[in-house]
Short mmCIF file of C-alpha atoms and ligand atoms in Angstrom, two decimals:
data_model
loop_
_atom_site.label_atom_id
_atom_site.label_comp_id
_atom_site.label_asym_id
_atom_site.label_seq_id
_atom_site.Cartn_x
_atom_site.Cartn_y
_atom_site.Cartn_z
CA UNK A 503 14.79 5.72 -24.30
CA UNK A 504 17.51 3.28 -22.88
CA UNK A 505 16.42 3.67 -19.25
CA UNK A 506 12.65 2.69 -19.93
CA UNK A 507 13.79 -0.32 -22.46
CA UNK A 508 16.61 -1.55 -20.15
CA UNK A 509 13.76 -1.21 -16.83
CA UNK A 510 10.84 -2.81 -19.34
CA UNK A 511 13.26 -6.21 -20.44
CA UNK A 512 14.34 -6.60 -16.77
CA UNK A 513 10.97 -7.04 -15.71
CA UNK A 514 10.07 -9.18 -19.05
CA UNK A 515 13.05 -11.60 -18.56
CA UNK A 516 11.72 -12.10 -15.02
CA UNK A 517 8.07 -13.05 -16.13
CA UNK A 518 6.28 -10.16 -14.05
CA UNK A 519 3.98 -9.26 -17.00
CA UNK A 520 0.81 -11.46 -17.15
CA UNK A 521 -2.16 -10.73 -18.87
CA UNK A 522 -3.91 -7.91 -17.02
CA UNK A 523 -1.29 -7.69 -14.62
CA UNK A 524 -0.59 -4.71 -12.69
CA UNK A 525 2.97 -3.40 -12.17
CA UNK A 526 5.34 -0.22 -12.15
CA UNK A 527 6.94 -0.66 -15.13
CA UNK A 528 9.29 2.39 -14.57
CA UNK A 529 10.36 3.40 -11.44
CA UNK A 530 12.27 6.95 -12.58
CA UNK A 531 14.37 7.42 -8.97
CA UNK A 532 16.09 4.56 -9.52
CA UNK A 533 15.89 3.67 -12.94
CA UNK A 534 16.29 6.91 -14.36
CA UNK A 535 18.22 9.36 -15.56
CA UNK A 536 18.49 12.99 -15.03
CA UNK A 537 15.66 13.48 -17.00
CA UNK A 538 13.07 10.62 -16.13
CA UNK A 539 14.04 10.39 -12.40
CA UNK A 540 11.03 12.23 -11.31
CA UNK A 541 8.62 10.24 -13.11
CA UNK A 542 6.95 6.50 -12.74
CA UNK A 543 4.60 4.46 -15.25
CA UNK A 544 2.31 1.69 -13.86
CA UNK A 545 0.86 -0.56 -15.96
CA UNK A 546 -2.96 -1.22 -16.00
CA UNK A 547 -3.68 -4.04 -18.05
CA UNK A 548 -3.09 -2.08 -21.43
CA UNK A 549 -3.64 1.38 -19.47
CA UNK A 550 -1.10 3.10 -18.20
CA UNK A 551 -0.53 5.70 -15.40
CA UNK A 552 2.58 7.87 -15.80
CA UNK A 553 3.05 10.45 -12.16
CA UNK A 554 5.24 13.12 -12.23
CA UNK A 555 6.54 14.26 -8.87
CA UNK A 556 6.64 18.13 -8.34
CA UNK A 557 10.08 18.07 -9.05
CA UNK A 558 9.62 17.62 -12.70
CA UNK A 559 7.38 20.66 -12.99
CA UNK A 560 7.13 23.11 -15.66
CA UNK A 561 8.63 19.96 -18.43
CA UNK A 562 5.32 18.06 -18.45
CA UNK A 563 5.53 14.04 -19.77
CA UNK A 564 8.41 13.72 -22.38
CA UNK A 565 7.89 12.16 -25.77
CA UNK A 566 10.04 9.31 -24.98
CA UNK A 567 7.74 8.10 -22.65
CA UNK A 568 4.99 8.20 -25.10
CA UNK A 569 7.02 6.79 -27.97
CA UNK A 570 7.84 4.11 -25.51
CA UNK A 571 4.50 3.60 -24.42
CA UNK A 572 2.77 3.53 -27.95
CA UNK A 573 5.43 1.52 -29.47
CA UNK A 574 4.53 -1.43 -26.59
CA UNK A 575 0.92 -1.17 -27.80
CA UNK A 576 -0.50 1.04 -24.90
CA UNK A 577 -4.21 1.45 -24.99
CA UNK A 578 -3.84 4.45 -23.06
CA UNK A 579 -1.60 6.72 -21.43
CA UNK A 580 -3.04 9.36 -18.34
CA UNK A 581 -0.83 11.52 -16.38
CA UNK A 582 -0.93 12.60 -12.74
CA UNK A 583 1.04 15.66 -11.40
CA UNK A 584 2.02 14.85 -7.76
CA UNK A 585 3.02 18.17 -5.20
CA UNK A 586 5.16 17.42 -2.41
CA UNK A 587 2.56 18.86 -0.53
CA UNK A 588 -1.65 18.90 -0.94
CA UNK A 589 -4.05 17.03 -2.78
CA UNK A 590 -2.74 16.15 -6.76
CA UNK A 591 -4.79 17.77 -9.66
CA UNK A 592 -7.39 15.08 -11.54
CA UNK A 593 -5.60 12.78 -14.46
CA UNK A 594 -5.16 13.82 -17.64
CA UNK A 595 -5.48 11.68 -21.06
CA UNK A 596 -2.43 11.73 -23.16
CA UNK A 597 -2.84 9.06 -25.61
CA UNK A 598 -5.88 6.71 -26.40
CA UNK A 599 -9.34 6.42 -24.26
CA UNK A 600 -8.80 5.10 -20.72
CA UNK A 601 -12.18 3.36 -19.78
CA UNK A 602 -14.92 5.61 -18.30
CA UNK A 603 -15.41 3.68 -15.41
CA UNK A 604 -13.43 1.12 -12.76
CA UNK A 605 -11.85 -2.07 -14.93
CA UNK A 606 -10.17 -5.52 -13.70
CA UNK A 607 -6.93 -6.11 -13.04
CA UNK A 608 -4.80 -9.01 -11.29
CA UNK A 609 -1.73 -9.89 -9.07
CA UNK A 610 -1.53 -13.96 -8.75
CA UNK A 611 -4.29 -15.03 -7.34
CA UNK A 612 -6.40 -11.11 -7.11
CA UNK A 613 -8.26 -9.01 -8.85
CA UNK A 614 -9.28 -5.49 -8.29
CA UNK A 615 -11.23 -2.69 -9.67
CA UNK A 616 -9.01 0.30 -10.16
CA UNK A 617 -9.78 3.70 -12.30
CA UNK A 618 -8.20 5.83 -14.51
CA UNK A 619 -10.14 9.01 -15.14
CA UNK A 620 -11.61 10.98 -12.36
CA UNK A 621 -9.59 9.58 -9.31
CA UNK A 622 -6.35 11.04 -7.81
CA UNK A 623 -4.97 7.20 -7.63
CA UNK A 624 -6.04 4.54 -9.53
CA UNK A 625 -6.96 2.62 -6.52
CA UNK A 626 -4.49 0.10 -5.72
CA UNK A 627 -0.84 0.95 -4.59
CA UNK A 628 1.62 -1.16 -6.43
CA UNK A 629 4.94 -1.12 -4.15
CA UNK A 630 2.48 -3.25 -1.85
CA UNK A 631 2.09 -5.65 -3.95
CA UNK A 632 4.66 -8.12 -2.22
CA UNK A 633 2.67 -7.39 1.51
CA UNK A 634 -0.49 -8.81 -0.83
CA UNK A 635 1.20 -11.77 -1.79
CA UNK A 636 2.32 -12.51 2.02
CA UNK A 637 -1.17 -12.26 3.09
CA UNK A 638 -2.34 -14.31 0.83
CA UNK A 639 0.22 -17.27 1.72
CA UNK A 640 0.24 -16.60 5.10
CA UNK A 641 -3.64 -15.98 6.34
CA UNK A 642 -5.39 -18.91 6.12
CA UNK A 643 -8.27 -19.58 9.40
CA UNK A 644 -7.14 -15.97 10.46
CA UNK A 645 -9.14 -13.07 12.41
CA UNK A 646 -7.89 -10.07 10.07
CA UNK A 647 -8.29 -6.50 10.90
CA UNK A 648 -7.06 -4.14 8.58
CA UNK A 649 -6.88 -0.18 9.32
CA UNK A 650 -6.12 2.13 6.85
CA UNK A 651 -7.56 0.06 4.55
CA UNK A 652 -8.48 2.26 1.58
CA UNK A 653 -9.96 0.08 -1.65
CA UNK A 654 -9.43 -2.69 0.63
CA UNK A 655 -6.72 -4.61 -1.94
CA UNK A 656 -4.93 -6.42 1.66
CA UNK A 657 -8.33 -7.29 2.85
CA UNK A 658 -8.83 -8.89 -0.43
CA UNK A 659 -5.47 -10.89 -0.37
CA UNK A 660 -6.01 -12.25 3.64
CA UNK A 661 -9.55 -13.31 2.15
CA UNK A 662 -8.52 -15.20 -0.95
CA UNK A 663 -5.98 -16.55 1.57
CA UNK A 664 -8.44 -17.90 3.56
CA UNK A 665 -8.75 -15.82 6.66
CA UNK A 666 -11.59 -16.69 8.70
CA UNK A 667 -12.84 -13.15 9.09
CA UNK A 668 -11.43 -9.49 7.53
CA UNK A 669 -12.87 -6.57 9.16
CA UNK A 670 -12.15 -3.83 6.89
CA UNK A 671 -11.81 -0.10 8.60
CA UNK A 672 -11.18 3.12 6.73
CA UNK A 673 -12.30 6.78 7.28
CA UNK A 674 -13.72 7.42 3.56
CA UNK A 675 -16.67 5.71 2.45
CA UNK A 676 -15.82 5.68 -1.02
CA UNK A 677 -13.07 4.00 -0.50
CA UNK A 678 -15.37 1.24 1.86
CA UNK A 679 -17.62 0.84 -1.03
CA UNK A 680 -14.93 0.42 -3.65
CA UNK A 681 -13.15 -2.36 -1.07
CA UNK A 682 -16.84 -3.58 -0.95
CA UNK A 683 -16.78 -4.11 -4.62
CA UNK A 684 -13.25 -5.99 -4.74
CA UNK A 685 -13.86 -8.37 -1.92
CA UNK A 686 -16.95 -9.27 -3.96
CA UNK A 687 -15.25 -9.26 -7.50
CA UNK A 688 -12.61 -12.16 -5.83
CA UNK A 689 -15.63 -14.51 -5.17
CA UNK A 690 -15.07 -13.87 -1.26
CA UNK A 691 -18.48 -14.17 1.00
CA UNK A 692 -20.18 -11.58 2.51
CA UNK A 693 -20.80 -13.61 5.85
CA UNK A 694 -17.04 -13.00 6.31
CA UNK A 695 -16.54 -9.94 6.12
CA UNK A 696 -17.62 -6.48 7.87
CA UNK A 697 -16.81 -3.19 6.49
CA UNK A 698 -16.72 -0.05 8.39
CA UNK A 699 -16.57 3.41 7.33
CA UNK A 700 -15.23 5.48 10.68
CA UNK A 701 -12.41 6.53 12.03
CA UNK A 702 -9.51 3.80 13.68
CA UNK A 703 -9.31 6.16 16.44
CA UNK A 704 -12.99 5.69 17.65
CA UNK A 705 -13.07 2.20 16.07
CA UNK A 706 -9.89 0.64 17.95
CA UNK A 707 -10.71 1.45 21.29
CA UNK A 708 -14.62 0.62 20.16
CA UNK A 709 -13.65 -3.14 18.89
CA UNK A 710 -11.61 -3.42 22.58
CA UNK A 711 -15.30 -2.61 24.31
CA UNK A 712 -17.18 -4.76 22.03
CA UNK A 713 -14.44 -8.06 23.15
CA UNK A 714 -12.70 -8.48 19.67
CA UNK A 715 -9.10 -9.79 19.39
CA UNK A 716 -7.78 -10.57 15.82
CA UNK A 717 -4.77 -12.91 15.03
CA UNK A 718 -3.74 -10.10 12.72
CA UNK A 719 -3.65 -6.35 12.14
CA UNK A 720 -3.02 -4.22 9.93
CA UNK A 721 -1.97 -0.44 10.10
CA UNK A 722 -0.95 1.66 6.89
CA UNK A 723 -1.22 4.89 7.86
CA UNK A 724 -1.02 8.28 5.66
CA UNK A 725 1.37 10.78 7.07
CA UNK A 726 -1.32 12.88 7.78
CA UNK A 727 -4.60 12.82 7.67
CA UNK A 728 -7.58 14.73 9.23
CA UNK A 729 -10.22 12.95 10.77
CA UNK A 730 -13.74 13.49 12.96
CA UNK A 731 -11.32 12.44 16.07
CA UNK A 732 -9.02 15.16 15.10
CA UNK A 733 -5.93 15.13 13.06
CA UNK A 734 -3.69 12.30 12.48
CA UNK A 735 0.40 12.64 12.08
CA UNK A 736 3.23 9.87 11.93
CA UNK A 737 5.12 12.25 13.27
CA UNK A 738 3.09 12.54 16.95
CA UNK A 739 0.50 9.61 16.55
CA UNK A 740 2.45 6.52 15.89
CA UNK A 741 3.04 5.33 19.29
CA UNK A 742 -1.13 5.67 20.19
CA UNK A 743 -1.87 4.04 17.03
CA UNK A 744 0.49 1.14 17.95
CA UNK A 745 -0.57 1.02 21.60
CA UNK A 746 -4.57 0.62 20.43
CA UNK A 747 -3.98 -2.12 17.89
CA UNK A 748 -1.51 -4.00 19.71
CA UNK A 749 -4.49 -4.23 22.11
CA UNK A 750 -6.59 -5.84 19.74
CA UNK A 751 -3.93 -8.80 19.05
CA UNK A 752 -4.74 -12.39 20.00
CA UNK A 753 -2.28 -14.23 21.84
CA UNK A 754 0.78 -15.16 19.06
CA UNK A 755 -1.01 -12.49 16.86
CA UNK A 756 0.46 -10.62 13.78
CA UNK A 757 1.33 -7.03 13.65
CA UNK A 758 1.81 -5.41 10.44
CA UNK A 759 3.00 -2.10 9.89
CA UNK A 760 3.74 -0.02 7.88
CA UNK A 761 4.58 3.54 7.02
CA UNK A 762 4.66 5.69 3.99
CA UNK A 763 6.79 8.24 4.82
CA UNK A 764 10.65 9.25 3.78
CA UNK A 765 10.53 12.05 6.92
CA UNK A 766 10.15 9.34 9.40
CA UNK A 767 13.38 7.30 10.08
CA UNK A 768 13.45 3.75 10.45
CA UNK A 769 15.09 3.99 14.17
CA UNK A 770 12.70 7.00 14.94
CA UNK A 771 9.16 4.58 13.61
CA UNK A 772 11.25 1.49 15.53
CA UNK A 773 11.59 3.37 18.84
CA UNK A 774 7.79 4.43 18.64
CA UNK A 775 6.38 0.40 17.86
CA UNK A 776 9.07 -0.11 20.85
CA UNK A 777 7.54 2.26 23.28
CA UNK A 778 3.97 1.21 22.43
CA UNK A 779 4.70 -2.63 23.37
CA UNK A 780 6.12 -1.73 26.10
CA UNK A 781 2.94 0.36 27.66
CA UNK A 782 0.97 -3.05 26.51
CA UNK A 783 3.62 -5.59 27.75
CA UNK A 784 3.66 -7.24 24.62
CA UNK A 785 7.13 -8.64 22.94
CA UNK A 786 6.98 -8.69 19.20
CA UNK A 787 9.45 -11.04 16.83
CA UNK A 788 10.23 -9.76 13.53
CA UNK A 789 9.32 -11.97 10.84
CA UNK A 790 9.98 -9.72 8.01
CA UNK A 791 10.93 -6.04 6.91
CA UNK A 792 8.34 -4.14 4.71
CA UNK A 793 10.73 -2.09 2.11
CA UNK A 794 9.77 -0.84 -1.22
CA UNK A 795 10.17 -3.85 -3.87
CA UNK A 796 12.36 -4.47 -6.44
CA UNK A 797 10.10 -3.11 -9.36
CA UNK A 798 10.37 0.47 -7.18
CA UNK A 799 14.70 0.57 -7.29
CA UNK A 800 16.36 3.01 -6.02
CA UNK A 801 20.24 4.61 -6.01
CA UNK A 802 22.30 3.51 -3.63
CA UNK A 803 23.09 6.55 -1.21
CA UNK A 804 19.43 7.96 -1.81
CA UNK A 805 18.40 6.28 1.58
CA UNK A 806 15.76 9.09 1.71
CA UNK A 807 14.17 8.07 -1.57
CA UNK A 808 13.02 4.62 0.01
CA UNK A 809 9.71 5.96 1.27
CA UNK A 810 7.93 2.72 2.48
CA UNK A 811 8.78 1.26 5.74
CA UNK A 812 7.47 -1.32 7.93
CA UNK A 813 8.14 -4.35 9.61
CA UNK A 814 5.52 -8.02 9.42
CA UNK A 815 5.89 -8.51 13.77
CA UNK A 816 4.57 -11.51 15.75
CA UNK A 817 3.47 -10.88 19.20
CA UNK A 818 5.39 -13.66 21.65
CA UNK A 819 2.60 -13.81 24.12
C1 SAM B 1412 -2.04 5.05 2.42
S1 SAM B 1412 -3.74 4.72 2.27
C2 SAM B 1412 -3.74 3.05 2.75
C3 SAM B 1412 -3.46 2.08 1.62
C4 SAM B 1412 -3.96 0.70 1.85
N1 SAM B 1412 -3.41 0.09 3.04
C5 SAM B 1412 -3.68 -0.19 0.65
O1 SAM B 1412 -2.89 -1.13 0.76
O2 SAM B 1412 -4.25 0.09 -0.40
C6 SAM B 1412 -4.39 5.59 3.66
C7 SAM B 1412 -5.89 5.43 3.93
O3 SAM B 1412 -6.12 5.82 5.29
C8 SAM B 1412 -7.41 6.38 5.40
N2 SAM B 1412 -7.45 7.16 6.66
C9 SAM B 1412 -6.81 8.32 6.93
N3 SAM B 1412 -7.03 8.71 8.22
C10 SAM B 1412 -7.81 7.76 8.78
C11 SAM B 1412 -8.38 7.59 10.07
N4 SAM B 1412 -8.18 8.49 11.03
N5 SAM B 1412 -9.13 6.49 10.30
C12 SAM B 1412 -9.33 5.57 9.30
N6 SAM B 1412 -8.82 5.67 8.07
C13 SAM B 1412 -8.07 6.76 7.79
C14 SAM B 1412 -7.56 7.20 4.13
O4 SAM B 1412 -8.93 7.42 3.84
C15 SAM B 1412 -6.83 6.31 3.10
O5 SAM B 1412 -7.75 5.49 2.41
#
């Protein structure tokens, strides 16, 4: 029980829980021993989400979790099995009644809608929780476009920031209408945003054709994904995707990337952004690195355990 005490005061003695507040509360690579280190618990409000990366199979959630969990008042407690490879079995309840349906959380300054029961993710992915935060110092009067967008939580951030526009672009409609519903639930206006369901690689070159330039976009791709334009791979696709949306950058325009993807190294993603503004003669400046945060530690020497990748890149011309 140490590890999960020693990971829960850290984060206490550094005021990250606030009422409602989403956070990883337990990041097992990093914070845990031999036993925990393929597990993670996020915290929902009083609900929380415990995953369990393939490598754990066959042991299930250990008591100590629960204990832990119960003894800090949990509400409830659901469980996700993650493969390495394929589409993760539904959640299942291990202590109390998570709600039926979608509930409210917040990060400073946002709120979102995320599920417990009858999703594969709960709908908003915490180790992006610092990117939110940038947005939403960072976007006031801006154009946003943001790819890849799935419940739409950096939308929501650029918009509370004060962006002028988001345009909001992911293949799944579910996940449109559920970015739909949080852009509402933060008070933003309709009139300033449009949401498309469709695919970036019909949309990109389509937003070129209809005259649009943004002074930001976004691109958080999956590693793979299969779409009506075909397939999609960071591992063959990452300089195209990078050549369209550079495209669509205003003059002095902000590029953020990012990756999810331990395969992928940083000098292999760098050398593909590289290539990409070079068939667009565009320079870029790095303003910042996108790395996993500090609630999402992890050993030093396990280099392939940092998954999340990216950089924040402004265009020079
Ligand atoms: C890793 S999630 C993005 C997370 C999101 N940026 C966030 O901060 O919550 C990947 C999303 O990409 C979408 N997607 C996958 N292939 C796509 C494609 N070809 N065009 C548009 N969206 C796609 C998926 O539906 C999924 O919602």
């Amino acid at each position: 029980m140490k590890e999960l005490e020693r990971a829960w005061r850290w984060r206490e003695e550094r005021g990250l829980f606030g009422e409602l507040q989403a956070l990883r509360v337990f990041h097992g690579p990093g914070e845990g021993g031999k036993e925990l280190r393929a597990f993670a618990i996020d915290r929902f409000g009083g609900h929380y989400w415990v995953t369990q990366w393939e490598r754990a199979a066959g042991g299930g959630v250990p008591a100590k979790i629960l204990d832990f969990l119960r003894a800090r008042g949990a509400a409830s407690v659901v469980t996700l099995s993650r493969p390495e490879q394929g589409v993760p079995e539904e959640p299942q309840v291990l202590l109390g009644e998570p709600p039926e349906g979608r509930f409210t959380v917040k990060e400073p300054g946002l709120k979102f809608h995320v599920q417990m029961l009858k999703a594969r993710h709960p709908g908003l992915f915490l180790d992006h929780a610092p990117l939110r935060q940038w947005l939403f110092r960072r976007a006031r009067g801006w154009r946003v476009l943001n790819t890849f967008s799935y419940t739409g939580s950096l939308s929501v951030a650029a918009g509370a920031g004060g962006a002028a526009h988001v345009t909001t672009l992911d293949l799944a409609k579910p996940a449109i209408q559920w970015a739909e519903q949080n852009w509402a639930l933060n008070g933003l206006a309709s009139e300033s945003a449009r949401f498309i369901a469709g695919d970036v690689f019909e949309w990109l070159p389509r937003l070129r054709r209809e005259g649009k330039l943004f002074d930001c976009v976004i691109l958080d791709p999956p590693s793979f994904s299969r779409g009506k334009k075909g397939s999609f791979s960071t591992a063959k696709d990452l300089k195209k995707l990078h050549a369209e949306a550079m495209a669509l950058l205003a003059p002095g325009g902000v590029l953020v990337t990012s990756i999810n993807s331990a395969q992928i190294s940083w000098s292999r993603y760098e050398a593909d952004v590289l290539s990409a503004a070079r068939e667009c003669r565009r320079e870029f400046e790095i303003l910042s690195r996108i790395d996993l945060p500090e609630t999402f530690p992890t050993r030093l020497g396990s280099e392939e355990d940092r998954y999340l990748k990216g950089w924040i890149l402004r265009a020079r011309q």
